[in-house]
PDB file of C-alpha atoms in Angstrom:
ATOM      1  CA  UNK A   1      71.137 152.624  80.085  1.00  0.00           C
ATOM      2  CA  UNK A   2      70.380 156.317  80.073  1.00  0.00           C
ATOM      3  CA  UNK A   3      67.231 157.672  81.633  1.00  0.00           C
ATOM      4  CA  UNK A   4      64.376 157.995  79.187  1.00  0.00           C
ATOM      5  CA  UNK A   5      63.970 161.418  77.626  1.00  0.00           C
ATOM      6  CA  UNK A   6      60.293 161.407  76.699  1.00  0.00           C
ATOM      7  CA  UNK A   7      57.204 162.576  78.494  1.00  0.00           C
ATOM      8  CA  UNK A   8      56.697 162.609  82.229  1.00  0.00           C
ATOM      9  CA  UNK A   9      54.749 159.788  83.765  1.00  0.00           C
ATOM     10  CA  UNK A  10      52.185 162.212  85.181  1.00  0.00           C
ATOM     11  CA  UNK A  11      50.161 161.972  81.977  1.00  0.00           C
ATOM     12  CA  UNK A  12      50.511 165.671  81.113  1.00  0.00           C
ATOM     13  CA  UNK A  13      48.172 166.962  83.772  1.00  0.00           C
ATOM     14  CA  UNK A  14      46.004 163.875  84.112  1.00  0.00           C
ATOM     15  CA  UNK A  15      47.145 163.510  87.705  1.00  0.00           C
ATOM     16  CA  UNK A  16      44.318 165.844  88.745  1.00  0.00           C
ATOM     17  CA  UNK A  17      41.805 163.204  87.706  1.00  0.00           C
ATOM     18  CA  UNK A  18      40.235 160.990  90.357  1.00  0.00           C
ATOM     19  CA  UNK A  19      42.519 158.136  89.317  1.00  0.00           C
ATOM     20  CA  UNK A  20      45.635 160.198  89.939  1.00  0.00           C
ATOM     21  CA  UNK A  21      44.913 161.683  93.350  1.00  0.00           C
ATOM     22  CA  UNK A  22      46.511 160.478  96.534  1.00  0.00           C
ATOM     23  CA  UNK A  23      44.854 161.378  99.834  1.00  0.00           C
ATOM     24  CA  UNK A  24      46.703 163.851 102.045  1.00  0.00           C
ATOM     25  CA  UNK A  25      46.181 161.367 104.867  1.00  0.00           C
ATOM     26  CA  UNK A  26      48.221 158.687 103.057  1.00  0.00           C
ATOM     27  CA  UNK A  27      51.525 157.801 104.748  1.00  0.00           C
ATOM     28  CA  UNK A  28      54.457 160.009 103.798  1.00  0.00           C
ATOM     29  CA  UNK A  29      56.543 157.126 102.323  1.00  0.00           C
ATOM     30  CA  UNK A  30      53.668 156.210 100.010  1.00  0.00           C
ATOM     31  CA  UNK A  31      53.151 159.820  98.902  1.00  0.00           C
ATOM     32  CA  UNK A  32      56.889 160.160  98.253  1.00  0.00           C
ATOM     33  CA  UNK A  33      56.902 156.933  96.221  1.00  0.00           C
ATOM     34  CA  UNK A  34      53.962 158.157  94.132  1.00  0.00           C
ATOM     35  CA  UNK A  35      55.600 161.559  93.598  1.00  0.00           C
ATOM     36  CA  UNK A  36      58.660 159.752  92.231  1.00  0.00           C
ATOM     37  CA  UNK A  37      56.456 157.849  89.777  1.00  0.00           C
ATOM     38  CA  UNK A  38      54.831 161.098  88.661  1.00  0.00           C
ATOM     39  CA  UNK A  39      58.169 162.769  88.040  1.00  0.00           C
ATOM     40  CA  UNK A  40      59.813 159.960  86.060  1.00  0.00           C
ATOM     41  CA  UNK A  41      60.962 160.797  82.516  1.00  0.00           C
ATOM     42  CA  UNK A  42      60.134 158.075  80.016  1.00  0.00           C
ATOM     43  CA  UNK A  43      60.921 157.173  76.423  1.00  0.00           C
ATOM     44  CA  UNK A  44      58.892 159.127  73.846  1.00  0.00           C
ATOM     45  CA  UNK A  45      57.360 155.899  72.526  1.00  0.00           C
ATOM     46  CA  UNK A  46      55.657 155.376  75.894  1.00  0.00           C
ATOM     47  CA  UNK A  47      52.175 156.787  76.439  1.00  0.00           C
ATOM     48  CA  UNK A  48      51.251 156.596  80.109  1.00  0.00           C
ATOM     49  CA  UNK A  49      48.351 157.682  82.283  1.00  0.00           C
ATOM     50  CA  UNK A  50      47.080 157.069  85.797  1.00  0.00           C
ATOM     51  CA  UNK A  51      44.276 154.583  86.119  1.00  0.00           C
ATOM     52  CA  UNK A  52      42.006 153.372  88.895  1.00  0.00           C
ATOM     53  CA  UNK A  53      44.008 151.157  91.252  1.00  0.00           C
ATOM     54  CA  UNK A  54      42.714 147.958  92.849  1.00  0.00           C
ATOM     55  CA  UNK A  55      40.890 148.628  96.107  1.00  0.00           C
ATOM     56  CA  UNK A  56      41.415 145.476  98.176  1.00  0.00           C
ATOM     57  CA  UNK A  57      45.000 144.380  97.704  1.00  0.00           C
ATOM     58  CA  UNK A  58      46.528 146.831 100.178  1.00  0.00           C
ATOM     59  CA  UNK A  59      45.544 149.818 102.319  1.00  0.00           C
ATOM     60  CA  UNK A  60      47.133 152.156  99.763  1.00  0.00           C
ATOM     61  CA  UNK A  61      47.482 151.675  95.998  1.00  0.00           C
ATOM     62  CA  UNK A  62      48.403 153.693  92.920  1.00  0.00           C
ATOM     63  CA  UNK A  63      48.256 152.498  89.306  1.00  0.00           C
ATOM     64  CA  UNK A  64      49.548 153.487  85.889  1.00  0.00           C
ATOM     65  CA  UNK A  65      48.684 152.093  82.466  1.00  0.00           C
ATOM     66  CA  UNK A  66      51.018 152.460  79.513  1.00  0.00           C
ATOM     67  CA  UNK A  67      51.369 151.571  75.853  1.00  0.00           C
ATOM     68  CA  UNK A  68      54.278 151.507  73.435  1.00  0.00           C
ATOM     69  CA  UNK A  69      52.994 153.444  70.427  1.00  0.00           C
ATOM     70  CA  UNK A  70      54.305 153.562  66.860  1.00  0.00           C
ATOM     71  CA  UNK A  71      52.148 155.950  64.860  1.00  0.00           C
ATOM     72  CA  UNK A  72      48.581 154.758  65.356  1.00  0.00           C
ATOM     73  CA  UNK A  73      49.560 151.256  66.453  1.00  0.00           C
ATOM     74  CA  UNK A  74      50.012 149.985  70.003  1.00  0.00           C
ATOM     75  CA  UNK A  75      52.920 147.553  69.955  1.00  0.00           C
ATOM     76  CA  UNK A  76      52.550 146.540  73.605  1.00  0.00           C
ATOM     77  CA  UNK A  77      50.616 147.666  76.642  1.00  0.00           C
ATOM     78  CA  UNK A  78      50.560 147.082  80.349  1.00  0.00           C
ATOM     79  CA  UNK A  79      49.704 148.182  83.842  1.00  0.00           C
ATOM     80  CA  UNK A  80      51.900 148.845  86.867  1.00  0.00           C
ATOM     81  CA  UNK A  81      50.431 148.999  90.384  1.00  0.00           C
ATOM     82  CA  UNK A  82      52.205 150.247  93.496  1.00  0.00           C
ATOM     83  CA  UNK A  83      50.877 148.748  96.738  1.00  0.00           C
ATOM     84  CA  UNK A  84      51.711 149.912 100.268  1.00  0.00           C
ATOM     85  CA  UNK A  85      50.890 148.411 103.640  1.00  0.00           C
ATOM     86  CA  UNK A  86      52.542 150.420 106.452  1.00  0.00           C
ATOM     87  CA  UNK A  87      52.204 147.420 108.783  1.00  0.00           C
ATOM     88  CA  UNK A  88      54.197 145.241 106.416  1.00  0.00           C
ATOM     89  CA  UNK A  89      53.127 142.059 104.690  1.00  0.00           C
ATOM     90  CA  UNK A  90      54.594 138.620 105.387  1.00  0.00           C
ATOM     91  CA  UNK A  91      54.350 137.499 101.751  1.00  0.00           C
ATOM     92  CA  UNK A  92      56.010 140.702 100.510  1.00  0.00           C
ATOM     93  CA  UNK A  93      58.771 140.806 103.137  1.00  0.00           C
ATOM     94  CA  UNK A  94      58.359 144.591 103.088  1.00  0.00           C
ATOM     95  CA  UNK A  95      55.824 147.410 103.082  1.00  0.00           C
ATOM     96  CA  UNK A  96      55.748 148.042  99.319  1.00  0.00           C
ATOM     97  CA  UNK A  97      54.905 145.760  96.404  1.00  0.00           C
ATOM     98  CA  UNK A  98      54.885 146.327  92.648  1.00  0.00           C
ATOM     99  CA  UNK A  99      52.428 144.339  90.525  1.00  0.00           C
ATOM    100  CA  UNK A 100      52.509 144.337  86.738  1.00  0.00           C
ATOM    101  CA  UNK A 101      50.824 143.099  83.598  1.00  0.00           C
ATOM    102  CA  UNK A 102      52.513 143.374  80.176  1.00  0.00           C
ATOM    103  CA  UNK A 103      50.958 142.223  76.879  1.00  0.00           C
ATOM    104  CA  UNK A 104      52.047 142.152  73.251  1.00  0.00           C
ATOM    105  CA  UNK A 105      51.216 140.384  70.009  1.00  0.00           C
ATOM    106  CA  UNK A 106      53.744 137.907  68.679  1.00  0.00           C
ATOM    107  CA  UNK A 107      55.107 136.958  65.331  1.00  0.00           C
ATOM    108  CA  UNK A 108      54.233 133.280  64.606  1.00  0.00           C
ATOM    109  CA  UNK A 109      57.848 132.128  64.722  1.00  0.00           C
ATOM    110  CA  UNK A 110      58.344 133.718  68.131  1.00  0.00           C
ATOM    111  CA  UNK A 111      55.128 132.220  69.499  1.00  0.00           C
ATOM    112  CA  UNK A 112      56.366 128.748  68.528  1.00  0.00           C
ATOM    113  CA  UNK A 113      59.652 129.079  70.456  1.00  0.00           C
ATOM    114  CA  UNK A 114      59.459 126.653  73.407  1.00  0.00           C
ATOM    115  CA  UNK A 115      61.883 128.817  75.396  1.00  0.00           C
ATOM    116  CA  UNK A 116      59.822 132.001  75.026  1.00  0.00           C
ATOM    117  CA  UNK A 117      58.332 131.975  78.566  1.00  0.00           C
ATOM    118  CA  UNK A 118      61.773 131.646  80.168  1.00  0.00           C
ATOM    119  CA  UNK A 119      63.150 134.366  77.901  1.00  0.00           C
ATOM    120  CA  UNK A 120      60.311 136.754  78.744  1.00  0.00           C
ATOM    121  CA  UNK A 121      60.809 136.235  82.467  1.00  0.00           C
ATOM    122  CA  UNK A 122      64.533 136.909  82.039  1.00  0.00           C
ATOM    123  CA  UNK A 123      63.653 140.200  80.326  1.00  0.00           C
ATOM    124  CA  UNK A 124      61.875 141.336  83.481  1.00  0.00           C
ATOM    125  CA  UNK A 125      64.666 140.343  85.858  1.00  0.00           C
ATOM    126  CA  UNK A 126      67.248 141.663  83.404  1.00  0.00           C
ATOM    127  CA  UNK A 127      65.527 145.050  83.103  1.00  0.00           C
ATOM    128  CA  UNK A 128      65.620 145.445  86.884  1.00  0.00           C
ATOM    129  CA  UNK A 129      69.216 144.234  87.147  1.00  0.00           C
ATOM    130  CA  UNK A 130      70.349 146.605  84.379  1.00  0.00           C
ATOM    131  CA  UNK A 131      69.238 149.551  86.522  1.00  0.00           C
ATOM    132  CA  UNK A 132      70.784 148.159  89.682  1.00  0.00           C
ATOM    133  CA  UNK A 133      67.463 147.229  91.254  1.00  0.00           C
ATOM    134  CA  UNK A 134      66.541 144.250  93.381  1.00  0.00           C
ATOM    135  CA  UNK A 135      63.306 142.300  93.092  1.00  0.00           C
ATOM    136  CA  UNK A 136      62.629 140.669  96.443  1.00  0.00           C
ATOM    137  CA  UNK A 137      60.113 137.819  96.628  1.00  0.00           C
ATOM    138  CA  UNK A 138      59.562 137.982  92.854  1.00  0.00           C
ATOM    139  CA  UNK A 139      56.865 135.769  91.381  1.00  0.00           C
ATOM    140  CA  UNK A 140      54.766 135.641  88.248  1.00  0.00           C
ATOM    141  CA  UNK A 141      53.555 133.881  85.143  1.00  0.00           C
ATOM    142  CA  UNK A 142      54.230 134.073  81.421  1.00  0.00           C
ATOM    143  CA  UNK A 143      51.324 133.002  79.228  1.00  0.00           C
ATOM    144  CA  UNK A 144      51.093 132.413  75.493  1.00  0.00           C
ATOM    145  CA  UNK A 145      47.696 132.516  73.826  1.00  0.00           C
ATOM    146  CA  UNK A 146      46.590 131.903  70.239  1.00  0.00           C
ATOM    147  CA  UNK A 147      43.451 133.041  68.441  1.00  0.00           C
ATOM    148  CA  UNK A 148      41.911 131.563  65.283  1.00  0.00           C
ATOM    149  CA  UNK A 149      39.009 133.319  63.602  1.00  0.00           C
ATOM    150  CA  UNK A 150      35.920 131.802  61.992  1.00  0.00           C
ATOM    151  CA  UNK A 151      32.672 132.796  60.314  1.00  0.00           C
ATOM    152  CA  UNK A 152      32.449 136.526  59.746  1.00  0.00           C
ATOM    153  CA  UNK A 153      35.965 136.927  61.147  1.00  0.00           C
ATOM    154  CA  UNK A 154      37.541 134.211  59.001  1.00  0.00           C
ATOM    155  CA  UNK A 155      39.469 136.745  56.926  1.00  0.00           C
ATOM    156  CA  UNK A 156      41.624 137.620  59.905  1.00  0.00           C
ATOM    157  CA  UNK A 157      44.954 135.784  60.163  1.00  0.00           C
ATOM    158  CA  UNK A 158      45.666 133.742  63.297  1.00  0.00           C
ATOM    159  CA  UNK A 159      47.109 135.844  66.110  1.00  0.00           C
ATOM    160  CA  UNK A 160      49.327 135.037  69.082  1.00  0.00           C
ATOM    161  CA  UNK A 161      49.882 137.027  72.243  1.00  0.00           C
ATOM    162  CA  UNK A 162      52.296 136.977  75.171  1.00  0.00           C
ATOM    163  CA  UNK A 163      51.250 138.072  78.652  1.00  0.00           C
ATOM    164  CA  UNK A 164      53.592 138.637  81.587  1.00  0.00           C
ATOM    165  CA  UNK A 165      52.116 138.950  85.073  1.00  0.00           C
ATOM    166  CA  UNK A 166      54.548 139.555  87.893  1.00  0.00           C
ATOM    167  CA  UNK A 167      55.038 141.114  91.295  1.00  0.00           C
ATOM    168  CA  UNK A 168      58.078 141.950  93.374  1.00  0.00           C
ATOM    169  CA  UNK A 169      59.125 143.827  96.506  1.00  0.00           C
ATOM    170  CA  UNK A 170      61.303 146.886  95.813  1.00  0.00           C
ATOM    171  CA  UNK A 171      64.136 147.566  98.231  1.00  0.00           C
ATOM    172  CA  UNK A 172      63.298 150.463 100.520  1.00  0.00           C
ATOM    173  CA  UNK A 173      65.737 153.334 100.792  1.00  0.00           C
ATOM    174  CA  UNK A 174      65.959 156.442 102.929  1.00  0.00           C
ATOM    175  CA  UNK A 175      62.790 157.061 104.911  1.00  0.00           C
ATOM    176  CA  UNK A 176      61.458 153.667 103.935  1.00  0.00           C
ATOM    177  CA  UNK A 177      60.829 154.844 100.341  1.00  0.00           C
ATOM    178  CA  UNK A 178      61.799 152.643  97.374  1.00  0.00           C
ATOM    179  CA  UNK A 179      63.208 154.131  94.163  1.00  0.00           C
ATOM    180  CA  UNK A 180      59.927 153.819  92.309  1.00  0.00           C
ATOM    181  CA  UNK A 181      61.064 156.056  89.440  1.00  0.00           C
ATOM    182  CA  UNK A 182      63.856 153.591  88.632  1.00  0.00           C
ATOM    183  CA  UNK A 183      61.479 150.639  88.912  1.00  0.00           C
ATOM    184  CA  UNK A 184      59.055 152.398  86.549  1.00  0.00           C
ATOM    185  CA  UNK A 185      61.895 153.031  84.080  1.00  0.00           C
ATOM    186  CA  UNK A 186      62.910 149.356  84.244  1.00  0.00           C
ATOM    187  CA  UNK A 187      59.297 148.319  83.696  1.00  0.00           C
ATOM    188  CA  UNK A 188      59.133 150.586  80.641  1.00  0.00           C
ATOM    189  CA  UNK A 189      62.363 148.975  79.400  1.00  0.00           C
ATOM    190  CA  UNK A 190      60.562 145.629  79.604  1.00  0.00           C
ATOM    191  CA  UNK A 191      57.518 147.035  77.831  1.00  0.00           C
ATOM    192  CA  UNK A 192      59.661 148.377  74.979  1.00  0.00           C
ATOM    193  CA  UNK A 193      61.612 145.126  74.738  1.00  0.00           C
ATOM    194  CA  UNK A 194      58.422 143.093  74.442  1.00  0.00           C
ATOM    195  CA  UNK A 195      57.245 145.585  71.796  1.00  0.00           C
ATOM    196  CA  UNK A 196      60.379 144.905  69.739  1.00  0.00           C
ATOM    197  CA  UNK A 197      62.066 148.283  70.161  1.00  0.00           C
ATOM    198  CA  UNK A 198      65.847 148.592  70.443  1.00  0.00           C
ATOM    199  CA  UNK A 199      67.359 149.721  73.760  1.00  0.00           C
ATOM    200  CA  UNK A 200      67.266 153.461  74.475  1.00  0.00           C
ATOM    201  CA  UNK A 201      70.976 153.571  75.210  1.00  0.00           C
ATOM    202  CA  UNK A 202      74.154 151.467  75.299  1.00  0.00           C
ATOM    203  CA  UNK A 203      73.474 147.952  76.499  1.00  0.00           C
ATOM    204  CA  UNK A 204      74.266 144.295  76.082  1.00  0.00           C
ATOM    205  CA  UNK A 205      74.269 143.485  72.387  1.00  0.00           C
ATOM    206  CA  UNK A 206      73.295 139.906  73.183  1.00  0.00           C
ATOM    207  CA  UNK A 207      69.855 140.955  74.401  1.00  0.00           C
ATOM    208  CA  UNK A 208      67.134 139.805  72.012  1.00  0.00           C
ATOM    209  CA  UNK A 209      63.851 141.659  71.570  1.00  0.00           C
ATOM    210  CA  UNK A 210      60.648 140.572  69.920  1.00  0.00           C
ATOM    211  CA  UNK A 211      60.645 141.628  66.251  1.00  0.00           C
ATOM    212  CA  UNK A 212      58.554 144.655  65.415  1.00  0.00           C
ATOM    213  CA  UNK A 213      55.267 143.854  63.718  1.00  0.00           C
ATOM    214  CA  UNK A 214      55.872 146.599  61.168  1.00  0.00           C
ATOM    215  CA  UNK A 215      58.523 149.157  60.321  1.00  0.00           C
ATOM    216  CA  UNK A 216      58.861 152.476  62.131  1.00  0.00           C
ATOM    217  CA  UNK A 217      56.300 155.098  61.254  1.00  0.00           C
ATOM    218  CA  UNK A 218      57.333 157.541  58.548  1.00  0.00           C
ATOM    219  CA  UNK A 219      54.846 160.233  59.613  1.00  0.00           C
TER     220      UNK A 219
END
C-alpha cells in the first residue's frame, strides 16, 4: 500500500502547543521516534492533532488523536500513544510500546455479526503485517456496545458502536528507534478500514471494511 498523501501528522503547526512538545532532556531514541510521527504523511481523510499523553504509564509518552472525516461527519476516531521506558519493561519485552483506541459506529447488520470482534482484531494485525511491521507482545480487546433511546431522546434510532483497544511493542531499529511513522500509517489504515473507506492503494481484494454510514460528500 502506498504511503498516504494527505496532511502531515504534526497537525499543521499544532506541535508548538503544550501537548505537542517533547522535552530536550528526553532520550534521543524517544525524540527521534516522535519526530518520525510528526513527519508522517497521512491520507487526506485523516484529521490528526497532538493531545495530552498519559502521565503515569511510562517515563516518556507522546499522544495523537485522529478522526476519519467525510464532510462534516466523523466516521471513526481514535487515539495513539507512544510510550518509552529507557530501562525496558518486562511486559513489553522492549523499551517502546504503542497503545491505541479506535471507535466507530456500526450498521445494525454488522453489529449483529458474531464474528465481528475476531474480524476487527484481524484488521489491526493485518494493517501492521501489510506494512511489514511486527507487533510484539500484542494484546487488546474488541467491544461492541448498543444504545437505545427513551423519553425526550426516543426519536433517535438505536445505535451500535465498535471499540478496539490494543497495545503492542514495535521492533526497534537502528539506534534503538522503531519505525513509528510506519506504525502510525498502519494505525491510520485500521482507522480508515473501521470507518468503511476503501484502501488507499493496491491491496488484497478479499479485505472487508465496515460499510460507510452515508455516501461520499459531494461538497
